[in-house]
Structure formats: C-alpha cells, structure tokens
PDB file of C-alpha atoms in Angstrom:
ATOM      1  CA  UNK T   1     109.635  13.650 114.367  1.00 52.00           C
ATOM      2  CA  UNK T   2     106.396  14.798 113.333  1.00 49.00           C
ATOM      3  CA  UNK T   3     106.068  16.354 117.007  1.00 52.00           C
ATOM      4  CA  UNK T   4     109.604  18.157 116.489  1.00 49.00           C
ATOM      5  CA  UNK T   5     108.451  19.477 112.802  1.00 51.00           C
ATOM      6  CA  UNK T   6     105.026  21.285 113.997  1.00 48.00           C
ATOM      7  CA  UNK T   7     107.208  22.229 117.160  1.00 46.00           C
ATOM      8  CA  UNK T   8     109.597  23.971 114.667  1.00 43.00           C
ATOM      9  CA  UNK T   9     106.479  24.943 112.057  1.00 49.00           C
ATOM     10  CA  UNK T  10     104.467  26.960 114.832  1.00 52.00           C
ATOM     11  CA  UNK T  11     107.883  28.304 116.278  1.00 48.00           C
ATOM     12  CA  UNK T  12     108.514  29.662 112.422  1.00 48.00           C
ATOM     13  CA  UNK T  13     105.057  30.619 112.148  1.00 46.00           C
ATOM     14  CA  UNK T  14     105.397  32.915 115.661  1.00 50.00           C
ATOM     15  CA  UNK T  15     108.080  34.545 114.591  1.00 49.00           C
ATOM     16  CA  UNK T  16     106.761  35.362 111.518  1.00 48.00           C
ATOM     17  CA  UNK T  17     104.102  36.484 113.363  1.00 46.00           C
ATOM     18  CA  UNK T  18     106.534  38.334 115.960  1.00 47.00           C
ATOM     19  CA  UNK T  19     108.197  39.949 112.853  1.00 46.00           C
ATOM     20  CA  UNK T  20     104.757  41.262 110.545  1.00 44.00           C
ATOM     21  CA  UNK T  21     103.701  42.628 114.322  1.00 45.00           C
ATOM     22  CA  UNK T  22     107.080  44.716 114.443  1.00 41.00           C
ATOM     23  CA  UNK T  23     107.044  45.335 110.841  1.00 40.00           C
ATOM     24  CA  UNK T  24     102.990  46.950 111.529  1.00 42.00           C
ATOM     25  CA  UNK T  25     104.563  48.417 114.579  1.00 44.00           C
ATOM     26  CA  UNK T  26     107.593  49.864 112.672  1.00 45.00           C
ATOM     27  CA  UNK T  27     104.855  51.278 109.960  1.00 46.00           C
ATOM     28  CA  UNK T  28     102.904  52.515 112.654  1.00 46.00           C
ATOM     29  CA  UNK T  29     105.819  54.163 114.212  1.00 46.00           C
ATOM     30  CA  UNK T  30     106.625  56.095 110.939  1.00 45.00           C
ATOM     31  CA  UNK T  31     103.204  57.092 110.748  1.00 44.00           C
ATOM     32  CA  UNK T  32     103.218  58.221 113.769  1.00 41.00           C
ATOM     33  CA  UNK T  33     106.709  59.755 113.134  1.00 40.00           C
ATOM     34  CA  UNK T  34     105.767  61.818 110.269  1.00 38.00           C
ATOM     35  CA  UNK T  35     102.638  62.470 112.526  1.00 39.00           C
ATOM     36  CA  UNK T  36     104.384  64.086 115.242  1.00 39.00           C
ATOM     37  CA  UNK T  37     106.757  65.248 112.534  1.00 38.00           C
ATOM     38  CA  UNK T  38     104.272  67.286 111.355  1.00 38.00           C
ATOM     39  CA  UNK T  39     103.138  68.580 114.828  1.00 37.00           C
ATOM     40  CA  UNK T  40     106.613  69.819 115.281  1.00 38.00           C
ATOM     41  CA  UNK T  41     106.409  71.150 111.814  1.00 40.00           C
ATOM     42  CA  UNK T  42     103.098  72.508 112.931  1.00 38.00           C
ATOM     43  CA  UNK T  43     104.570  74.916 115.679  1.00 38.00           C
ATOM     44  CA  UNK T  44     107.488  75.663 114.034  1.00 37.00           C
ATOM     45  CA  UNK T  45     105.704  76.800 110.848  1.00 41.00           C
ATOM     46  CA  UNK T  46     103.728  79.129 113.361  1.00 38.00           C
ATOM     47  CA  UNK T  47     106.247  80.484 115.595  1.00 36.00           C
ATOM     48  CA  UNK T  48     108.298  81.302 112.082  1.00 38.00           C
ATOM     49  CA  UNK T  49     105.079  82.528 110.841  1.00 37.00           C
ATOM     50  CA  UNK T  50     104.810  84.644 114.309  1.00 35.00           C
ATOM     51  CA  UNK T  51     108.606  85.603 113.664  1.00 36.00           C
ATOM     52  CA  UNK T  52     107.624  86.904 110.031  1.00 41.00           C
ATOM     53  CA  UNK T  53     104.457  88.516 111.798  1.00 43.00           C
ATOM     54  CA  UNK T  54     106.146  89.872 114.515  1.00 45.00           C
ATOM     55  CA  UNK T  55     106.576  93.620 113.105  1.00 48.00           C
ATOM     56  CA  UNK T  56     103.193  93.803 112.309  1.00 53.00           C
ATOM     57  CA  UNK T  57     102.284  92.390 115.222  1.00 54.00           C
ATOM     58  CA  UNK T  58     104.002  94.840 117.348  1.00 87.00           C
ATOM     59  CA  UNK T  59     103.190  98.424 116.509  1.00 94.00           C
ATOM     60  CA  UNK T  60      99.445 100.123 115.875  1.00 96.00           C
ATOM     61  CA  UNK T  61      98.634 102.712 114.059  1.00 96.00           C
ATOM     62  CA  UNK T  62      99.484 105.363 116.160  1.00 97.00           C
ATOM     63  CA  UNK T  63     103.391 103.973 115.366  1.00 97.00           C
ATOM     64  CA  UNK T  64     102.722 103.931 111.432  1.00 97.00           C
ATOM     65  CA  UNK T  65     101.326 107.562 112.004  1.00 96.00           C
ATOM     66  CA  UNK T  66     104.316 109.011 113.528  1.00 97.00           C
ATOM     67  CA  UNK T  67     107.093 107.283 111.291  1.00 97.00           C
ATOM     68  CA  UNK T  68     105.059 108.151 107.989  1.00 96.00           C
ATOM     69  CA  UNK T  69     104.704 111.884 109.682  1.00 96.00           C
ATOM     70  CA  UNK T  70     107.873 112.219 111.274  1.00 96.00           C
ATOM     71  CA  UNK T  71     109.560 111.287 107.884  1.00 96.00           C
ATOM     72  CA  UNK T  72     108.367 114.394 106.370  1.00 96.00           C
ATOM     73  CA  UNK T  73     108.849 116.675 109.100  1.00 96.00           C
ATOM     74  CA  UNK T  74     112.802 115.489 109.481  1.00 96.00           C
ATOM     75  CA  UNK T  75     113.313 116.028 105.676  1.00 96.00           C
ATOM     76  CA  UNK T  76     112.353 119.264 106.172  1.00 96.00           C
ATOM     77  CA  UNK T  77     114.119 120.164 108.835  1.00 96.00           C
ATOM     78  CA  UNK T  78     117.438 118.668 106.971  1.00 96.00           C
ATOM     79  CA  UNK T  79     116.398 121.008 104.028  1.00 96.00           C
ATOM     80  CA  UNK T  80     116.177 123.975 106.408  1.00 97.00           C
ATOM     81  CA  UNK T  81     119.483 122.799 108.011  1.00 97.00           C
ATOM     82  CA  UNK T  82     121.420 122.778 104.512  1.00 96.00           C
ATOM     83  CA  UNK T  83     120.349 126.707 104.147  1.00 97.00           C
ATOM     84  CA  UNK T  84     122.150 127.701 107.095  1.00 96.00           C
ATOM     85  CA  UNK T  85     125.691 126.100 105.929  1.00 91.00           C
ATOM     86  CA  UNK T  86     125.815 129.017 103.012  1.00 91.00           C
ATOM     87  CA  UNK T  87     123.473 131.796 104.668  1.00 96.00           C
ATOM     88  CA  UNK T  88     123.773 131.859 108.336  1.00 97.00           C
ATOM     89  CA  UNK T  89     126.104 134.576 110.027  1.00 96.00           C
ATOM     90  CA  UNK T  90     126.235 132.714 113.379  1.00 95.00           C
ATOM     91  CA  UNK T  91     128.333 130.191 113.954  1.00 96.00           C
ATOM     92  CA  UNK T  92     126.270 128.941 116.804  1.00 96.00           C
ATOM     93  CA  UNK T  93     123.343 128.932 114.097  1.00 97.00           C
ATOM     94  CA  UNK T  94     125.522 127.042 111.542  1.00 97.00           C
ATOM     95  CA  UNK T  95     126.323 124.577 114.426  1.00 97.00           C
ATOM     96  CA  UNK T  96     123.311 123.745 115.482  1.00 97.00           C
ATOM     97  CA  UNK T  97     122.131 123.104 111.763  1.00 97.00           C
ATOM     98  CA  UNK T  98     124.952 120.488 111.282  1.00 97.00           C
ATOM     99  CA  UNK T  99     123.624 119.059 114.828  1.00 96.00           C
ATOM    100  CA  UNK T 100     120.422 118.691 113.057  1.00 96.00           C
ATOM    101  CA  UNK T 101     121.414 116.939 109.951  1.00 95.00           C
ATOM    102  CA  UNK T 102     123.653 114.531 112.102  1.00 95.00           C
ATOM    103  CA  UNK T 103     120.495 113.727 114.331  1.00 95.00           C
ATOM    104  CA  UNK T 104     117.834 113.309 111.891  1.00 95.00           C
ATOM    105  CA  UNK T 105     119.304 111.835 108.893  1.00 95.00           C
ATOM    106  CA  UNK T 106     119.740 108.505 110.469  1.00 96.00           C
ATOM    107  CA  UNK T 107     116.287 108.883 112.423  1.00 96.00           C
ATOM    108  CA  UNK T 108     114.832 109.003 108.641  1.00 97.00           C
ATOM    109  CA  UNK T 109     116.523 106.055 107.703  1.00 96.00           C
ATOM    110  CA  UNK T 110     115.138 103.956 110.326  1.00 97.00           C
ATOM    111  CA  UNK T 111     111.566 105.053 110.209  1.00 97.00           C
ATOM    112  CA  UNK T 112     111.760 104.065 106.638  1.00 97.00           C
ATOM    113  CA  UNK T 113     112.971 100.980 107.263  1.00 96.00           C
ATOM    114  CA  UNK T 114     110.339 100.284 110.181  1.00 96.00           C
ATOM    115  CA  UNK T 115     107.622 101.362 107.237  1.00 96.00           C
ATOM    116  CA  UNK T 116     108.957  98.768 104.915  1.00 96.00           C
ATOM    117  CA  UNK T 117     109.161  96.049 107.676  1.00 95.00           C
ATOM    118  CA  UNK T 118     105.460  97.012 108.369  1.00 95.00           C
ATOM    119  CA  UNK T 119     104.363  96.614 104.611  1.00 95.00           C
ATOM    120  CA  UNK T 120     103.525 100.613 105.019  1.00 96.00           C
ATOM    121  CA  UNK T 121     104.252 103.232 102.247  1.00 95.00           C
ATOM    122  CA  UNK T 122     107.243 105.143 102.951  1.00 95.00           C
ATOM    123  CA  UNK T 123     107.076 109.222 102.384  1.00 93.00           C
ATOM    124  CA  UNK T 124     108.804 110.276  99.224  1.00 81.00           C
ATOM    125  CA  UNK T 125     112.260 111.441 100.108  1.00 57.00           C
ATOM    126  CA  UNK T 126     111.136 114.884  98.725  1.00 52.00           C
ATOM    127  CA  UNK T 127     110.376 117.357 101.798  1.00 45.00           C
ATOM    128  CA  UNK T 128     107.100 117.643 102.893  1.00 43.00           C
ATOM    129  CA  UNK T 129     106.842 121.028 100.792  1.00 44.00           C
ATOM    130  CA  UNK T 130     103.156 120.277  99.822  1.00 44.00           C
ATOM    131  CA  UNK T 131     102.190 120.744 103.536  1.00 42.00           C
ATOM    132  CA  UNK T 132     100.427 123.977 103.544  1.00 40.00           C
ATOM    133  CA  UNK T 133      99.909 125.961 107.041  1.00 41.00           C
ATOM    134  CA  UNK T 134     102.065 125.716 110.192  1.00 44.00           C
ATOM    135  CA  UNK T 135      99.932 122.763 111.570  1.00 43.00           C
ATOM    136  CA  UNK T 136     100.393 120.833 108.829  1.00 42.00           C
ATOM    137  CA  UNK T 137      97.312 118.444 109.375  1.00 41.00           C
ATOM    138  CA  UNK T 138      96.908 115.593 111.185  1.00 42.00           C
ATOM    139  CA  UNK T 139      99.947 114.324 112.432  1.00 42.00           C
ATOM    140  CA  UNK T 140     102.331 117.086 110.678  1.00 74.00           C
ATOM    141  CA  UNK T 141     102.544 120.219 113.785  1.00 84.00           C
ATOM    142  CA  UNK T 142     105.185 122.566 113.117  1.00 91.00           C
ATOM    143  CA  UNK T 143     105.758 121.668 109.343  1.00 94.00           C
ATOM    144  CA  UNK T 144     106.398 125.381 107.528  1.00 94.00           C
ATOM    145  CA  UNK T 145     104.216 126.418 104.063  1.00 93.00           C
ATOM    146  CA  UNK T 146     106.473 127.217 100.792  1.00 94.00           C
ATOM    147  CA  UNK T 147     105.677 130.391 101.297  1.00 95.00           C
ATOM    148  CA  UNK T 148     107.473 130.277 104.665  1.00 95.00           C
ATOM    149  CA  UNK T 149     110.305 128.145 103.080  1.00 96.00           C
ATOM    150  CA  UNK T 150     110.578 130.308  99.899  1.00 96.00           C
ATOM    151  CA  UNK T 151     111.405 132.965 102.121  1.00 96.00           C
ATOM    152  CA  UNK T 152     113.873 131.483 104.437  1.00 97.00           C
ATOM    153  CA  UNK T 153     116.129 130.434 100.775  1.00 96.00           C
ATOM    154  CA  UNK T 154     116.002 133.882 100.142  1.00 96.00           C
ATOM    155  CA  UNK T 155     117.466 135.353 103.597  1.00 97.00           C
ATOM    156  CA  UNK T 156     120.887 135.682 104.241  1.00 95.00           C
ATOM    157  CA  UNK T 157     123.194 136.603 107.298  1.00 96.00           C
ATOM    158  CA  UNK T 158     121.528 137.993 110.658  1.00 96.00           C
ATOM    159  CA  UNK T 159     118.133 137.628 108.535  1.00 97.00           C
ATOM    160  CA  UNK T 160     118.295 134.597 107.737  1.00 98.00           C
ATOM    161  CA  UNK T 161     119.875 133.427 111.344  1.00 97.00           C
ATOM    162  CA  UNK T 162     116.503 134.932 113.706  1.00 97.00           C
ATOM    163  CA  UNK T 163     114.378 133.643 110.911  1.00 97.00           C
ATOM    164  CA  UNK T 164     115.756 130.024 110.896  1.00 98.00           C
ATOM    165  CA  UNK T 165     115.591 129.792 115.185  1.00 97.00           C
ATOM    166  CA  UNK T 166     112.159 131.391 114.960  1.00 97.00           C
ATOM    167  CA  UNK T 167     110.994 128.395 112.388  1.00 97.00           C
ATOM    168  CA  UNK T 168     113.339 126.092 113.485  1.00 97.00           C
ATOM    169  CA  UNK T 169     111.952 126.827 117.452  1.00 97.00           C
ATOM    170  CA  UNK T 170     108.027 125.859 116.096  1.00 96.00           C
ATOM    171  CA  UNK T 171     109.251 122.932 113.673  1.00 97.00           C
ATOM    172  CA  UNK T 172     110.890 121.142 117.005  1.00 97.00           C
ATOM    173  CA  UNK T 173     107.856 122.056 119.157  1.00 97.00           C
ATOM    174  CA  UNK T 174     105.704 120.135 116.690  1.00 97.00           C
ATOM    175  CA  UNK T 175     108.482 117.511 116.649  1.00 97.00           C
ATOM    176  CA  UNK T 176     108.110 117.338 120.548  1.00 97.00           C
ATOM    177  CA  UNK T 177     104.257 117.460 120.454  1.00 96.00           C
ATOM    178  CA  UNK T 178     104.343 114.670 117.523  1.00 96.00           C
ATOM    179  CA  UNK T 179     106.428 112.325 120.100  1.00 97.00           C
ATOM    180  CA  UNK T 180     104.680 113.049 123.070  1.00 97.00           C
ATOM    181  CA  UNK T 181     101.138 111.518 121.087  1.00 97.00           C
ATOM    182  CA  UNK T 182     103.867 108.698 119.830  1.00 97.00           C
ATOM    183  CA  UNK T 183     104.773 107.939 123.364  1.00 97.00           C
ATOM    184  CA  UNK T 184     101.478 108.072 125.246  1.00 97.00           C
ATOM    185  CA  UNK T 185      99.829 105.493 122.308  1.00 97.00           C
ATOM    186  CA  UNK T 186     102.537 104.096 120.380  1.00 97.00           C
ATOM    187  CA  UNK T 187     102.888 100.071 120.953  1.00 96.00           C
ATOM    188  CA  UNK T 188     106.268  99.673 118.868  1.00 97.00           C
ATOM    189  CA  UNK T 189     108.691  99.699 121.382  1.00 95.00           C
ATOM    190  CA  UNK T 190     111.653 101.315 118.804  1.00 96.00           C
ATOM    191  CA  UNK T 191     109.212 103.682 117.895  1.00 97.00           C
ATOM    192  CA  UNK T 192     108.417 104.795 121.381  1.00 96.00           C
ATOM    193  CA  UNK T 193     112.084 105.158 122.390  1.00 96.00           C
ATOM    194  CA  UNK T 194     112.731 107.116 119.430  1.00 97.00           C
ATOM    195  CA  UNK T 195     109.476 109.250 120.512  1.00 98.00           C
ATOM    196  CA  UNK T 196     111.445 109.916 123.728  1.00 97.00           C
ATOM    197  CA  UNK T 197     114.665 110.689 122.376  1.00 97.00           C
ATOM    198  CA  UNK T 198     113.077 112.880 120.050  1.00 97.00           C
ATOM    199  CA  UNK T 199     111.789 114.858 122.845  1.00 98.00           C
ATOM    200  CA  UNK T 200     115.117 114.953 124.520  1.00 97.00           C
ATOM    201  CA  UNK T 201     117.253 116.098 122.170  1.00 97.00           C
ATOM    202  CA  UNK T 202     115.190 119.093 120.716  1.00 97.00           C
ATOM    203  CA  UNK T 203     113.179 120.127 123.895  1.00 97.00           C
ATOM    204  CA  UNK T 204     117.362 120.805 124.942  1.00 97.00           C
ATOM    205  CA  UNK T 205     117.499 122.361 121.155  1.00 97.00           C
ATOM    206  CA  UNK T 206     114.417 124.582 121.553  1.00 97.00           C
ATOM    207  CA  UNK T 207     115.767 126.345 124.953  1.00 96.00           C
ATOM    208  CA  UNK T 208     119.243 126.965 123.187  1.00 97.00           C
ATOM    209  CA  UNK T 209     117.440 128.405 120.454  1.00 97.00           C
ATOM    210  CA  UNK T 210     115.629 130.505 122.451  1.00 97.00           C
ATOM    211  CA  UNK T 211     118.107 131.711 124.027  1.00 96.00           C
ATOM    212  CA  UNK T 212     120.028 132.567 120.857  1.00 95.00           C
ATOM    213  CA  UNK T 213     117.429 134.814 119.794  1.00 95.00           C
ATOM    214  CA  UNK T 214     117.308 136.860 123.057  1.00 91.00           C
ATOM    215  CA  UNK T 215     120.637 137.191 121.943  1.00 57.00           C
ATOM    216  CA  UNK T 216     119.791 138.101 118.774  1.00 51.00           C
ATOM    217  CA  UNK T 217     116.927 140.599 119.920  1.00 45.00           C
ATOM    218  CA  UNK T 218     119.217 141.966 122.503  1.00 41.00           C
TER     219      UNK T 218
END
C-alpha cells in the first residue's frame, strides 16, 4: 500500500509538475505573443507611418516650386480668360479662352491639394497680380505686371483680341518653360505628368495663337 501511495504521490506530484511547466510555457508563450505582437505592430506602425509619409516622401522641392508657382500663373490666366467672354470680337479668341478656363481650373485644384498633402502653403486664390515684370521671378516666367493687366480690362473688340494672344502667347511660353524645369527635376510623379501635359496642351495653344494673329496682322 505504502508502495502504491508514493507511486500515486510522485505520479500527482509530476503532473503537477507537467502542468506549472505548461502553465510557465503558456506564460512564456504570451510573452512571447505580445512580443512578436509587438514586432508585427512594429512594422505595421512603420509601413502606416511610411503610408502617412509617403507624399512627403515622394516629391522635392523642385515639385513644391512648380505647384506653389504654377498656382499663380493658372489664376491668372483664368482671370485673363474671363475678359475675353465680354470683350473679345473673335470667336476663335472667345473659344480658346473657355478652353483655358476648362483646362486650368481643375489643374489649380489639384496642385492645391498636392500642397496640402505636402504640409506646403497653398497660393492665395487671388491672381498673382503682385508679380511685377514679365519674368515674374523665380519660378513665375510669363506672369504679366498690373500695368499689363490694367490694360488688357480696358480693351475691347479687335484690341483687346491681338492684345490677349500676344499676352496670352508669352504667359503659355512661361507655362511651357515652368514644366519643362518641372519635368527635368521634379520627383513627384503626378507632378511630372502634369508638367508634360502642361507642355502639350499649350505648346498646341501657342502655335494656334500664333497663327491667329498672322491673321489678325494680315
């Protein structure tokens, strides 16, 4: 009997052993759970981080230049597009304003909203009318003075038609010029296809232009 009992007392005692071993285990496992929990955590707190990140991460600030410049520049080309709806004569002038307005508007939109992404400051929606000289500085080629926009409010008809094309003809080639610098050291990938598109769409503009006012001058 006393054999059977410390059989059955040392078979008790392994087990409890067996148990406090899996119970250590078990503890250990949850340590090591939350462990590896938190190297999961660890990654995915990163790569969200790197999501977060990822519009900063992506342009330079050759991108931020051309957004924050080409803002500007497109407002005032929209306010120099709304003239010609009540004082152009031409209706190929009047047409190619409203081609203008539909192009640009949206392109504003998106820069802005690339600027925001970017923690950037966004141009005021006011045209860039506190740009003095055709050059504009750094970043703003083409952009007309008051003086020059004072002027064009005040033409009407034929006038007012040559004198749009002839601004509107050296607003687009600094336009074209500001995309061509976007494209050879932009990073942004949006940006950059804007940059071409940009260059597209008015390089066409500028030779239709053109050839209005050999029209015109004819």
């Amino acid at each position: 009997m006393t054999s059977t009992r410390t059989l059955v007392r040392r078979a008790a005692l392994a087990a409890t052993a067996t148990t406090a071993a899996l119970v250590l285990a078990a503890c250990g496992g949850d340590d090591g759970g939350h462990g590896a929990s938190g190297t999961h955590k660890s990654p995915s707190a990163s790569a969200d981080a790197s999501a977060a990140d990822a519009p900063a991460g992506a342009h330079n600030d050759q991108d931020v230049s051309f957004a924050q410049g080409m803002i500007p520049h497109h407002q005032q080309a929209l306010e120099m597009a709304e003239l010609a709806a009540d004082r152009a004569s031409s209706a190929q002038v009047k047409d190619l304003a409203a081609r203008v307005q539909k192009a640009q508007d949206p392109e504003i939109r998106t820069m802005s909203g690339w600027l925001k992404a970017w923690g950037e400051d966004v141009p005021s929606a006011t045209p860039g009318m506190d740009h003095s000289g055709h050059s504009g500085g750094s970043g703003m080629a083409g952009m007309m003075d008051p003086a020059d926009m004072d002027k064009l409010s005040k033409a009407s008809g034929k006038d007012f038609d040559t004198m749009f094309l002839t601004m509107m003809v050296e607003h687009h080639e600094g336009a074209v010029e500001m995309a061509e610098a976007e494209k050879a050291k932009g990073r942004y990938g949006p940006a950059t296809e804007l940059a071409d598109a940009v260059i597209t769409a008015q390089t066409a503009e500028i030779e239709e232009m053109n050839k209005l006012l050999g029209k015109n001058g004819g």
